[in-house]
């Protein structure tokens, strides 16, 4: 390919979107892979504006990354979604194929598994999840691949508890729910996945046991969270939201560009520098 035919576009969509690190990560990958004709942008797009945005996608588009609130809203606009995306009814990756098809996938789930594997966590016999939102369902899907026993979800309402039990049945994971008031008990699990918004777990920091196992905290800004800082201070292993973001972006880059492996280390460095500059 030469000239304009070789120019390829990708972007992250969501609302709000200004905070997204995706452009930093994807552009770092393009630089490392010497894909000089590739560009990656960000667009503030809400659910209402999404169909019109899709209607304007031309043949130069290679793919899209999607964040909230678009992960479910995009599904009716796609030609196909993968089994992984269907399992949690959430798409964070759209690949635009050369023949004009739009295929949705979810790289958050294998991204979580890869981030844990990088820290030596291949399998656990039980786990705890703090929270019950969209990220918690992805965490449950990831745990379906590595947890051989019970997952206990700590939630704030019976409605959320019922949702998590339903996701457990759907994903074939043994899920028990407990009230958020008991969340300190979660910290003794072999693997704790915190999926809550900033500040929600701060009060739990004082309850970190003297010999904690592994914490996966999906936040990355601000970092470290109070919980992650105390966990590290006590010698526990911590996987961060940046680890997740980088690993899921690696999979996106590979799918959109067809180049593998994507440059994990360069992408992580770029993310770290961007966060340090904030």
mmCIF file of C-alpha atoms in Angstrom:
data_model
loop_
_atom_site.group_PDB
_atom_site.id
_atom_site.type_symbol
_atom_site.label_atom_id
_atom_site.label_comp_id
_atom_site.label_asym_id
_atom_site.label_seq_id
_atom_site.Cartn_x
_atom_site.Cartn_y
_atom_site.Cartn_z
ATOM 1 C CA UNK A 1 0.000 0.000 0.000
ATOM 2 C CA UNK A 2 1.169 3.489 -0.759
ATOM 3 C CA UNK A 3 -0.073 7.018 -0.265
ATOM 4 C CA UNK A 4 -3.413 7.580 1.418
ATOM 5 C CA UNK A 5 -4.318 3.893 1.116
ATOM 6 C CA UNK A 6 -1.776 3.076 3.832
ATOM 7 C CA UNK A 7 -3.073 5.577 6.366
ATOM 8 C CA UNK A 8 -4.950 3.835 9.148
ATOM 9 C CA UNK A 9 -6.986 5.314 11.971
ATOM 10 C CA UNK A 10 -8.050 4.162 15.404
ATOM 11 C CA UNK A 11 -9.481 5.968 18.425
ATOM 12 C CA UNK A 12 -10.993 5.652 21.879
ATOM 13 C CA UNK A 13 -14.620 6.691 22.363
ATOM 14 C CA UNK A 14 -16.470 7.470 25.582
ATOM 15 C CA UNK A 15 -17.878 10.250 27.702
ATOM 16 C CA UNK A 16 -16.068 11.735 29.523
ATOM 17 C CA UNK A 17 -12.887 10.857 27.630
ATOM 18 C CA UNK A 18 -10.279 13.570 28.335
ATOM 19 C CA UNK A 19 -8.665 11.455 31.070
ATOM 20 C CA UNK A 20 -8.120 8.402 28.853
ATOM 21 C CA UNK A 21 -4.578 7.003 28.643
ATOM 22 C CA UNK A 22 -5.435 4.916 25.580
ATOM 23 C CA UNK A 23 -3.956 7.395 23.058
ATOM 24 C CA UNK A 24 -0.660 7.398 24.979
ATOM 25 C CA UNK A 25 -0.477 3.600 24.998
ATOM 26 C CA UNK A 26 -1.521 3.000 21.387
ATOM 27 C CA UNK A 27 0.693 5.765 19.981
ATOM 28 C CA UNK A 28 3.657 4.325 21.901
ATOM 29 C CA UNK A 29 2.943 0.972 20.271
ATOM 30 C CA UNK A 30 2.732 2.507 16.794
ATOM 31 C CA UNK A 31 6.055 4.278 17.339
ATOM 32 C CA UNK A 32 7.741 1.070 18.497
ATOM 33 C CA UNK A 33 6.249 -0.921 15.604
ATOM 34 C CA UNK A 34 7.241 1.852 13.140
ATOM 35 C CA UNK A 35 3.661 2.290 11.976
ATOM 36 C CA UNK A 36 4.212 5.892 10.922
ATOM 37 C CA UNK A 37 0.987 6.083 8.894
ATOM 38 C CA UNK A 38 -1.188 5.087 11.849
ATOM 39 C CA UNK A 39 -3.004 7.596 14.070
ATOM 40 C CA UNK A 40 -4.936 7.157 17.305
ATOM 41 C CA UNK A 41 -7.288 9.826 18.655
ATOM 42 C CA UNK A 42 -9.931 10.313 21.336
ATOM 43 C CA UNK A 43 -13.523 11.423 20.817
ATOM 44 C CA UNK A 44 -16.119 12.388 23.410
ATOM 45 C CA UNK A 45 -19.089 10.310 22.258
ATOM 46 C CA UNK A 46 -22.116 9.354 24.348
ATOM 47 C CA UNK A 47 -24.715 6.661 23.694
ATOM 48 C CA UNK A 48 -26.950 8.985 21.712
ATOM 49 C CA UNK A 49 -24.149 10.109 19.370
ATOM 50 C CA UNK A 50 -22.643 6.649 18.827
ATOM 51 C CA UNK A 51 -24.741 5.513 15.820
ATOM 52 C CA UNK A 52 -23.941 8.715 13.900
ATOM 53 C CA UNK A 53 -20.215 8.304 14.641
ATOM 54 C CA UNK A 54 -20.346 4.730 13.317
ATOM 55 C CA UNK A 55 -22.166 5.934 10.224
ATOM 56 C CA UNK A 56 -19.193 8.112 9.293
ATOM 57 C CA UNK A 57 -16.483 5.454 9.652
ATOM 58 C CA UNK A 58 -14.601 5.076 6.390
ATOM 59 C CA UNK A 59 -12.308 2.325 5.066
ATOM 60 C CA UNK A 60 -9.283 3.959 6.720
ATOM 61 C CA UNK A 61 -10.552 2.919 10.155
ATOM 62 C CA UNK A 62 -8.831 -0.096 11.729
ATOM 63 C CA UNK A 63 -10.554 -0.134 15.089
ATOM 64 C CA UNK A 64 -12.000 1.525 18.163
ATOM 65 C CA UNK A 65 -11.481 1.280 21.895
ATOM 66 C CA UNK A 66 -14.636 1.848 23.928
ATOM 67 C CA UNK A 67 -15.051 3.000 27.498
ATOM 68 C CA UNK A 68 -18.099 3.979 29.524
ATOM 69 C CA UNK A 69 -20.933 4.404 28.721
ATOM 70 C CA UNK A 70 -20.573 2.652 25.355
ATOM 71 C CA UNK A 71 -19.588 -0.937 26.116
ATOM 72 C CA UNK A 72 -23.155 -2.251 25.855
ATOM 73 C CA UNK A 73 -24.629 0.471 23.636
ATOM 74 C CA UNK A 74 -22.293 -0.482 20.788
ATOM 75 C CA UNK A 75 -23.460 -4.098 20.483
ATOM 76 C CA UNK A 76 -26.465 -3.476 18.168
ATOM 77 C CA UNK A 77 -24.158 -1.583 15.775
ATOM 78 C CA UNK A 78 -21.810 -4.530 15.235
ATOM 79 C CA UNK A 79 -21.802 -7.365 12.702
ATOM 80 C CA UNK A 80 -20.453 -9.864 15.219
ATOM 81 C CA UNK A 81 -19.209 -10.107 18.793
ATOM 82 C CA UNK A 82 -16.835 -12.679 20.225
ATOM 83 C CA UNK A 83 -17.804 -15.274 22.794
ATOM 84 C CA UNK A 84 -15.740 -13.389 25.398
ATOM 85 C CA UNK A 85 -17.659 -10.141 24.814
ATOM 86 C CA UNK A 86 -20.985 -11.964 24.760
ATOM 87 C CA UNK A 87 -20.236 -13.621 28.100
ATOM 88 C CA UNK A 88 -20.447 -10.253 29.890
ATOM 89 C CA UNK A 89 -22.523 -8.331 27.321
ATOM 90 C CA UNK A 90 -19.735 -5.745 27.079
ATOM 91 C CA UNK A 91 -17.506 -4.719 24.161
ATOM 92 C CA UNK A 92 -14.401 -2.587 24.706
ATOM 93 C CA UNK A 93 -12.783 -3.299 21.321
ATOM 94 C CA UNK A 94 -14.112 -2.986 17.786
ATOM 95 C CA UNK A 95 -12.030 -4.253 14.878
ATOM 96 C CA UNK A 96 -12.942 -2.858 11.452
ATOM 97 C CA UNK A 97 -12.042 -5.522 8.932
ATOM 98 C CA UNK A 98 -10.869 -4.851 5.386
ATOM 99 C CA UNK A 99 -14.158 -6.188 4.013
ATOM 100 C CA UNK A 100 -16.136 -3.655 6.043
ATOM 101 C CA UNK A 101 -17.275 -5.817 8.969
ATOM 102 C CA UNK A 102 -17.217 -4.531 12.531
ATOM 103 C CA UNK A 103 -16.341 -7.161 15.104
ATOM 104 C CA UNK A 104 -16.652 -6.541 18.840
ATOM 105 C CA UNK A 105 -14.447 -8.122 21.485
ATOM 106 C CA UNK A 106 -13.665 -7.679 25.165
ATOM 107 C CA UNK A 107 -9.939 -7.465 25.957
ATOM 108 C CA UNK A 108 -10.517 -6.492 29.601
ATOM 109 C CA UNK A 109 -11.107 -10.128 30.560
ATOM 110 C CA UNK A 110 -7.965 -11.690 29.009
ATOM 111 C CA UNK A 111 -6.141 -8.474 30.011
ATOM 112 C CA UNK A 112 -6.921 -9.161 33.666
ATOM 113 C CA UNK A 113 -5.755 -12.757 33.323
ATOM 114 C CA UNK A 114 -2.516 -11.629 31.618
ATOM 115 C CA UNK A 115 -1.834 -8.960 34.257
ATOM 116 C CA UNK A 116 -2.203 -11.554 37.019
ATOM 117 C CA UNK A 117 -0.085 -14.088 35.142
ATOM 118 C CA UNK A 118 2.672 -11.498 34.830
ATOM 119 C CA UNK A 119 2.807 -11.450 38.659
ATOM 120 C CA UNK A 120 2.891 -15.225 38.854
ATOM 121 C CA UNK A 121 -0.806 -15.739 39.588
ATOM 122 C CA UNK A 122 -1.859 -18.617 37.344
ATOM 123 C CA UNK A 123 -4.539 -20.145 39.565
ATOM 124 C CA UNK A 124 -6.217 -19.508 42.934
ATOM 125 C CA UNK A 125 -8.560 -21.689 44.968
ATOM 126 C CA UNK A 126 -10.785 -18.778 46.035
ATOM 127 C CA UNK A 127 -11.093 -15.020 45.544
ATOM 128 C CA UNK A 128 -12.980 -11.927 46.689
ATOM 129 C CA UNK A 129 -14.426 -9.069 44.635
ATOM 130 C CA UNK A 130 -15.075 -5.635 46.111
ATOM 131 C CA UNK A 131 -17.945 -4.002 44.218
ATOM 132 C CA UNK A 132 -20.561 -5.113 41.727
ATOM 133 C CA UNK A 133 -20.509 -2.814 38.684
ATOM 134 C CA UNK A 134 -19.572 -3.501 35.071
ATOM 135 C CA UNK A 135 -15.901 -4.016 35.965
ATOM 136 C CA UNK A 136 -16.908 -6.587 38.570
ATOM 137 C CA UNK A 137 -18.627 -8.721 35.921
ATOM 138 C CA UNK A 138 -15.450 -8.645 33.817
ATOM 139 C CA UNK A 139 -13.439 -9.578 36.919
ATOM 140 C CA UNK A 140 -15.802 -12.497 37.497
ATOM 141 C CA UNK A 141 -15.290 -13.632 33.894
ATOM 142 C CA UNK A 142 -11.521 -13.455 34.400
ATOM 143 C CA UNK A 143 -11.807 -15.422 37.648
ATOM 144 C CA UNK A 144 -13.810 -18.057 35.774
ATOM 145 C CA UNK A 145 -10.539 -18.834 33.993
ATOM 146 C CA UNK A 146 -8.239 -19.025 37.017
ATOM 147 C CA UNK A 147 -10.269 -19.606 40.207
ATOM 148 C CA UNK A 148 -11.071 -23.208 41.076
ATOM 149 C CA UNK A 149 -13.355 -22.449 44.029
ATOM 150 C CA UNK A 150 -15.678 -19.866 45.506
ATOM 151 C CA UNK A 151 -15.722 -16.144 44.722
ATOM 152 C CA UNK A 152 -17.177 -13.912 47.430
ATOM 153 C CA UNK A 153 -18.539 -10.550 46.233
ATOM 154 C CA UNK A 154 -18.937 -7.712 48.753
ATOM 155 C CA UNK A 155 -21.723 -5.376 47.651
ATOM 156 C CA UNK A 156 -23.831 -2.480 48.937
ATOM 157 C CA UNK A 157 -27.349 -3.629 48.016
ATOM 158 C CA UNK A 158 -29.405 -6.772 47.559
ATOM 159 C CA UNK A 159 -30.064 -5.758 43.948
ATOM 160 C CA UNK A 160 -26.315 -5.733 43.257
ATOM 161 C CA UNK A 161 -25.945 -9.019 45.122
ATOM 162 C CA UNK A 162 -28.595 -10.620 42.925
ATOM 163 C CA UNK A 163 -26.816 -9.325 39.805
ATOM 164 C CA UNK A 164 -23.511 -10.836 40.894
ATOM 165 C CA UNK A 165 -25.133 -14.196 41.637
ATOM 166 C CA UNK A 166 -26.744 -14.119 38.178
ATOM 167 C CA UNK A 167 -23.377 -13.362 36.556
ATOM 168 C CA UNK A 168 -21.907 -16.263 38.518
ATOM 169 C CA UNK A 169 -24.526 -18.647 37.149
ATOM 170 C CA UNK A 170 -23.999 -17.358 33.633
ATOM 171 C CA UNK A 171 -20.199 -17.600 33.845
ATOM 172 C CA UNK A 172 -20.243 -20.907 35.745
ATOM 173 C CA UNK A 173 -18.537 -19.425 38.805
ATOM 174 C CA UNK A 174 -19.532 -20.259 42.371
ATOM 175 C CA UNK A 175 -20.478 -16.827 43.760
ATOM 176 C CA UNK A 176 -21.437 -15.989 47.333
ATOM 177 C CA UNK A 177 -22.436 -12.430 48.211
ATOM 178 C CA UNK A 178 -21.845 -10.540 51.444
ATOM 179 C CA UNK A 179 -22.823 -7.078 52.627
ATOM 180 C CA UNK A 180 -20.271 -4.283 52.145
ATOM 181 C CA UNK A 181 -20.191 -3.843 55.933
ATOM 182 C CA UNK A 182 -18.238 -7.131 56.061
ATOM 183 C CA UNK A 183 -15.754 -6.093 53.349
ATOM 184 C CA UNK A 184 -12.743 -6.235 55.683
ATOM 185 C CA UNK A 185 -13.146 -10.031 55.623
ATOM 186 C CA UNK A 186 -12.370 -9.963 51.892
ATOM 187 C CA UNK A 187 -8.784 -8.907 52.550
ATOM 188 C CA UNK A 188 -7.818 -12.373 53.784
ATOM 189 C CA UNK A 189 -8.598 -14.017 50.448
ATOM 190 C CA UNK A 190 -5.756 -15.399 48.259
ATOM 191 C CA UNK A 191 -6.779 -12.848 45.603
ATOM 192 C CA UNK A 192 -8.741 -9.643 46.188
ATOM 193 C CA UNK A 193 -10.081 -7.730 43.177
ATOM 194 C CA UNK A 194 -11.130 -4.156 43.991
ATOM 195 C CA UNK A 195 -13.468 -2.817 41.282
ATOM 196 C CA UNK A 196 -14.864 0.204 43.155
ATOM 197 C CA UNK A 197 -14.530 3.952 42.354
ATOM 198 C CA UNK A 198 -11.785 6.121 43.852
ATOM 199 C CA UNK A 199 -12.044 6.460 47.622
ATOM 200 C CA UNK A 200 -14.467 3.572 48.127
ATOM 201 C CA UNK A 201 -11.889 1.231 49.678
ATOM 202 C CA UNK A 202 -9.875 3.824 51.631
ATOM 203 C CA UNK A 203 -11.505 2.872 54.932
ATOM 204 C CA UNK A 204 -10.456 -0.756 54.414
ATOM 205 C CA UNK A 205 -6.727 0.081 54.430
ATOM 206 C CA UNK A 206 -6.583 -0.163 58.225
ATOM 207 C CA UNK A 207 -7.883 -3.752 58.018
ATOM 208 C CA UNK A 208 -5.145 -5.128 55.721
ATOM 209 C CA UNK A 209 -3.767 -8.293 57.378
ATOM 210 C CA UNK A 210 -0.108 -8.563 58.348
ATOM 211 C CA UNK A 211 0.631 -11.040 55.556
ATOM 212 C CA UNK A 212 -1.641 -10.164 52.649
ATOM 213 C CA UNK A 213 -1.666 -12.248 49.470
ATOM 214 C CA UNK A 214 -2.497 -10.505 46.160
ATOM 215 C CA UNK A 215 -4.534 -7.352 45.515
ATOM 216 C CA UNK A 216 -5.745 -6.403 42.041
ATOM 217 C CA UNK A 217 -6.937 -2.795 42.272
ATOM 218 C CA UNK A 218 -8.419 -1.648 38.946
ATOM 219 C CA UNK A 219 -7.780 2.052 39.641
ATOM 220 C CA UNK A 220 -4.697 3.833 38.287
ATOM 221 C CA UNK A 221 -5.298 7.533 38.900
ATOM 222 C CA UNK A 222 -4.793 8.529 41.652
ATOM 223 C CA UNK A 223 -2.259 5.822 42.483
ATOM 224 C CA UNK A 224 -1.559 4.183 44.785
ATOM 225 C CA UNK A 225 -4.918 3.947 46.501
ATOM 226 C CA UNK A 226 -4.798 3.886 50.310
ATOM 227 C CA UNK A 227 -5.593 0.176 50.165
ATOM 228 C CA UNK A 228 -2.831 -0.569 47.628
ATOM 229 C CA UNK A 229 -0.277 1.493 49.580
ATOM 230 C CA UNK A 230 -0.963 -0.365 52.838
ATOM 231 C CA UNK A 231 -1.008 -3.693 50.990
ATOM 232 C CA UNK A 232 2.428 -3.014 49.510
ATOM 233 C CA UNK A 233 3.786 -1.798 52.847
ATOM 234 C CA UNK A 234 2.831 -5.153 54.371
ATOM 235 C CA UNK A 235 4.624 -7.039 51.590
ATOM 236 C CA UNK A 236 1.615 -8.141 49.585
ATOM 237 C CA UNK A 237 1.628 -8.369 45.784
ATOM 238 C CA UNK A 238 -0.266 -5.568 44.031
ATOM 239 C CA UNK A 239 -1.541 -5.518 40.457
ATOM 240 C CA UNK A 240 -2.684 -2.052 39.381
ATOM 241 C CA UNK A 241 -5.235 -0.618 37.028
ATOM 242 C CA UNK A 242 -2.349 0.487 34.812
ATOM 243 C CA UNK A 243 -1.275 -3.152 34.503
ATOM 244 C CA UNK A 244 -4.803 -3.988 33.352
ATOM 245 C CA UNK A 245 -4.974 -1.000 31.005
ATOM 246 C CA UNK A 246 -1.667 -1.900 29.356
ATOM 247 C CA UNK A 247 -2.452 -5.596 28.953
ATOM 248 C CA UNK A 248 -5.891 -4.990 27.455
ATOM 249 C CA UNK A 249 -4.380 -2.331 25.141
ATOM 250 C CA UNK A 250 -1.688 -4.782 24.003
ATOM 251 C CA UNK A 251 -4.434 -7.131 22.835
ATOM 252 C CA UNK A 252 -6.238 -4.254 21.097
ATOM 253 C CA UNK A 253 -3.092 -3.200 19.239
ATOM 254 C CA UNK A 254 -2.477 -6.774 18.101
ATOM 255 C CA UNK A 255 -6.049 -7.154 16.826
ATOM 256 C CA UNK A 256 -6.210 -3.778 15.084
ATOM 257 C CA UNK A 257 -2.759 -3.816 13.470
ATOM 258 C CA UNK A 258 -2.289 -7.550 12.897
ATOM 259 C CA UNK A 259 1.179 -7.188 14.449
ATOM 260 C CA UNK A 260 2.157 -9.456 17.334
ATOM 261 C CA UNK A 261 3.517 -9.250 19.942
ATOM 262 C CA UNK A 262 2.650 -5.650 20.732
ATOM 263 C CA UNK A 263 5.407 -3.798 22.666
ATOM 264 C CA UNK A 264 4.197 -4.260 26.253
ATOM 265 C CA UNK A 265 7.201 -2.640 27.944
ATOM 266 C CA UNK A 266 7.174 0.478 25.744
ATOM 267 C CA UNK A 267 3.446 0.899 26.274
ATOM 268 C CA UNK A 268 3.778 0.542 30.060
ATOM 269 C CA UNK A 269 6.626 3.089 30.174
ATOM 270 C CA UNK A 270 4.541 5.555 28.181
ATOM 271 C CA UNK A 271 1.629 5.087 30.580
ATOM 272 C CA UNK A 272 3.842 5.547 33.632
ATOM 273 C CA UNK A 273 5.350 8.751 32.210
ATOM 274 C CA UNK A 274 1.907 10.147 31.391
ATOM 275 C CA UNK A 275 0.596 9.432 34.879
ATOM 276 C CA UNK A 276 3.702 10.934 36.502
ATOM 277 C CA UNK A 277 3.181 14.122 34.492
ATOM 278 C CA UNK A 278 -0.405 14.595 35.708
#
